[in-house]
Amino acid sequence: MTEAERWPEVIEPPRSGPSGELALVLRLQPGLLWFQGHFPVQPIAPGFAQIEWVLYYAGAQARGLRLSEVGMIKFTRPLYPGERVRLRLRREPAGRGELVRF
């Protein structure tokens, strides 16, 4: 499996916002492995793939980032092959660690 088959293409480099938020724009190439078989008639990006993308891109910016739990997540609409999406990541202190909101 190649990087191009696994990770969306970054089409706008990461930019930091005033509150420490990181934003990047991704293109969901139709050949991403996540679309294969999910679903045959109209492929959509599975929710677990979106979480994987968050971990990958957040980890590239914050070394040592680990997933310890996933809180409540609500995906507001399906993501389709060929779409451009903006991923926003914000790190916040939480208890003895950090929280990443996306």
Tab-separated table of C-alpha atoms in Angstrom:
chain	number	residue	atom	x	y	z
A	1	MET	CA	0.000	0.000	0.000
A	2	THR	CA	1.380	3.411	-0.957
A	3	GLU	CA	0.984	6.707	0.913
A	4	ALA	CA	-1.262	7.959	-1.914
A	5	GLU	CA	-3.627	5.023	-1.363
A	6	ARG	CA	-3.886	5.630	2.385
A	7	TRP	CA	-3.726	9.369	3.110
A	8	PRO	CA	-5.653	12.245	1.538
A	9	GLU	CA	-3.523	14.662	-0.449
A	10	VAL	CA	-2.646	17.914	1.334
A	11	ILE	CA	-3.535	20.631	-1.188
A	12	GLU	CA	-3.077	23.618	1.124
A	13	PRO	CA	-0.234	23.454	3.626
A	14	PRO	CA	-0.987	23.580	7.355
A	15	ARG	CA	-1.669	27.050	8.733
A	16	SER	CA	-1.841	28.049	12.360
A	17	GLY	CA	-4.690	30.234	13.558
A	18	PRO	CA	-4.683	32.803	16.360
A	19	SER	CA	-5.941	30.331	18.979
A	20	GLY	CA	-3.305	27.722	18.117
A	21	GLU	CA	-5.693	25.929	15.793
A	22	LEU	CA	-4.075	24.155	12.857
A	23	ALA	CA	-5.974	23.998	9.569
A	24	LEU	CA	-5.146	22.175	6.358
A	25	VAL	CA	-7.090	21.393	3.199
A	26	LEU	CA	-7.175	17.819	1.938
A	27	ARG	CA	-8.363	16.244	-1.287
A	28	LEU	CA	-9.978	12.823	-0.944
A	29	GLN	CA	-8.566	11.042	-3.981
A	30	PRO	CA	-10.976	8.485	-5.463
A	31	GLY	CA	-8.240	5.813	-5.224
A	32	LEU	CA	-7.976	5.949	-1.418
A	33	LEU	CA	-8.249	2.442	0.018
A	34	TRP	CA	-10.905	3.635	2.493
A	35	PHE	CA	-13.434	4.000	-0.332
A	36	GLN	CA	-13.018	0.415	-1.572
A	37	GLY	CA	-16.169	-1.518	-0.718
A	38	HIS	CA	-17.642	1.279	1.429
A	39	PHE	CA	-20.090	1.377	-0.426
A	40	PRO	CA	-20.034	-0.151	-3.933
A	41	VAL	CA	-22.690	2.097	-5.534
A	42	GLN	CA	-21.723	5.379	-3.836
A	43	PRO	CA	-18.430	5.272	-1.911
A	44	ILE	CA	-18.149	7.358	1.263
A	45	ALA	CA	-15.337	7.792	3.769
A	46	PRO	CA	-15.973	5.636	6.849
A	47	GLY	CA	-15.922	7.395	10.223
A	48	PHE	CA	-12.984	5.324	11.475
A	49	ALA	CA	-10.954	6.486	8.431
A	50	GLN	CA	-11.643	10.112	9.325
A	51	ILE	CA	-10.350	9.479	12.848
A	52	GLU	CA	-7.262	7.807	11.347
A	53	TRP	CA	-6.650	10.906	9.197
A	54	VAL	CA	-6.937	13.166	12.255
A	55	LEU	CA	-4.375	11.056	14.126
A	56	TYR	CA	-2.031	11.010	11.150
A	57	TYR	CA	-2.080	14.748	10.450
A	58	ALA	CA	-2.170	15.776	14.126
A	59	GLY	CA	0.727	13.389	14.809
A	60	ALA	CA	2.746	14.979	12.008
A	61	GLN	CA	2.434	18.306	13.822
A	62	ALA	CA	2.701	17.062	17.424
A	63	ARG	CA	5.191	14.273	17.934
A	64	GLY	CA	4.273	11.828	20.657
A	65	LEU	CA	0.523	12.290	20.248
A	66	ARG	CA	-1.310	9.073	21.204
A	67	LEU	CA	-4.948	8.113	21.167
A	68	SER	CA	-6.205	7.111	24.594
A	69	GLU	CA	-9.937	7.530	24.101
A	70	VAL	CA	-12.507	8.816	21.660
A	71	GLY	CA	-15.297	10.896	23.100
A	72	MET	CA	-18.626	11.570	21.477
A	73	ILE	CA	-18.288	12.109	17.732
A	74	LYS	CA	-20.957	13.301	15.352
A	75	PHE	CA	-20.192	13.224	11.652
A	76	THR	CA	-22.409	15.880	10.099
A	77	ARG	CA	-22.367	14.623	6.514
A	78	PRO	CA	-20.782	11.954	4.307
A	79	LEU	CA	-17.434	12.619	2.624
A	80	TYR	CA	-17.194	11.508	-1.003
A	81	PRO	CA	-14.284	10.662	-3.341
A	82	GLY	CA	-12.807	13.730	-5.027
A	83	GLU	CA	-13.996	16.181	-2.367
A	84	ARG	CA	-11.851	18.864	-0.787
A	85	VAL	CA	-12.187	19.088	2.984
A	86	ARG	CA	-10.746	21.440	5.588
A	87	LEU	CA	-9.368	19.701	8.657
A	88	ARG	CA	-9.068	21.869	11.756
A	89	LEU	CA	-7.175	20.603	14.776
A	90	ARG	CA	-7.027	22.295	18.163
A	91	ARG	CA	-5.055	21.036	21.161
A	92	GLU	CA	-6.389	21.884	24.619
A	93	PRO	CA	-5.253	21.021	28.138
A	94	ALA	CA	-7.453	18.357	29.724
A	95	GLY	CA	-6.801	16.926	33.171
A	96	ARG	CA	-3.262	15.550	33.185
A	97	GLY	CA	-2.941	15.497	29.413
A	98	GLU	CA	-4.199	17.101	26.271
A	99	LEU	CA	-7.319	16.917	24.165
A	100	VAL	CA	-7.384	17.279	20.370
A	101	ARG	CA	-10.569	18.664	18.899
A	102	PHE	CA	-11.227	18.349	15.177
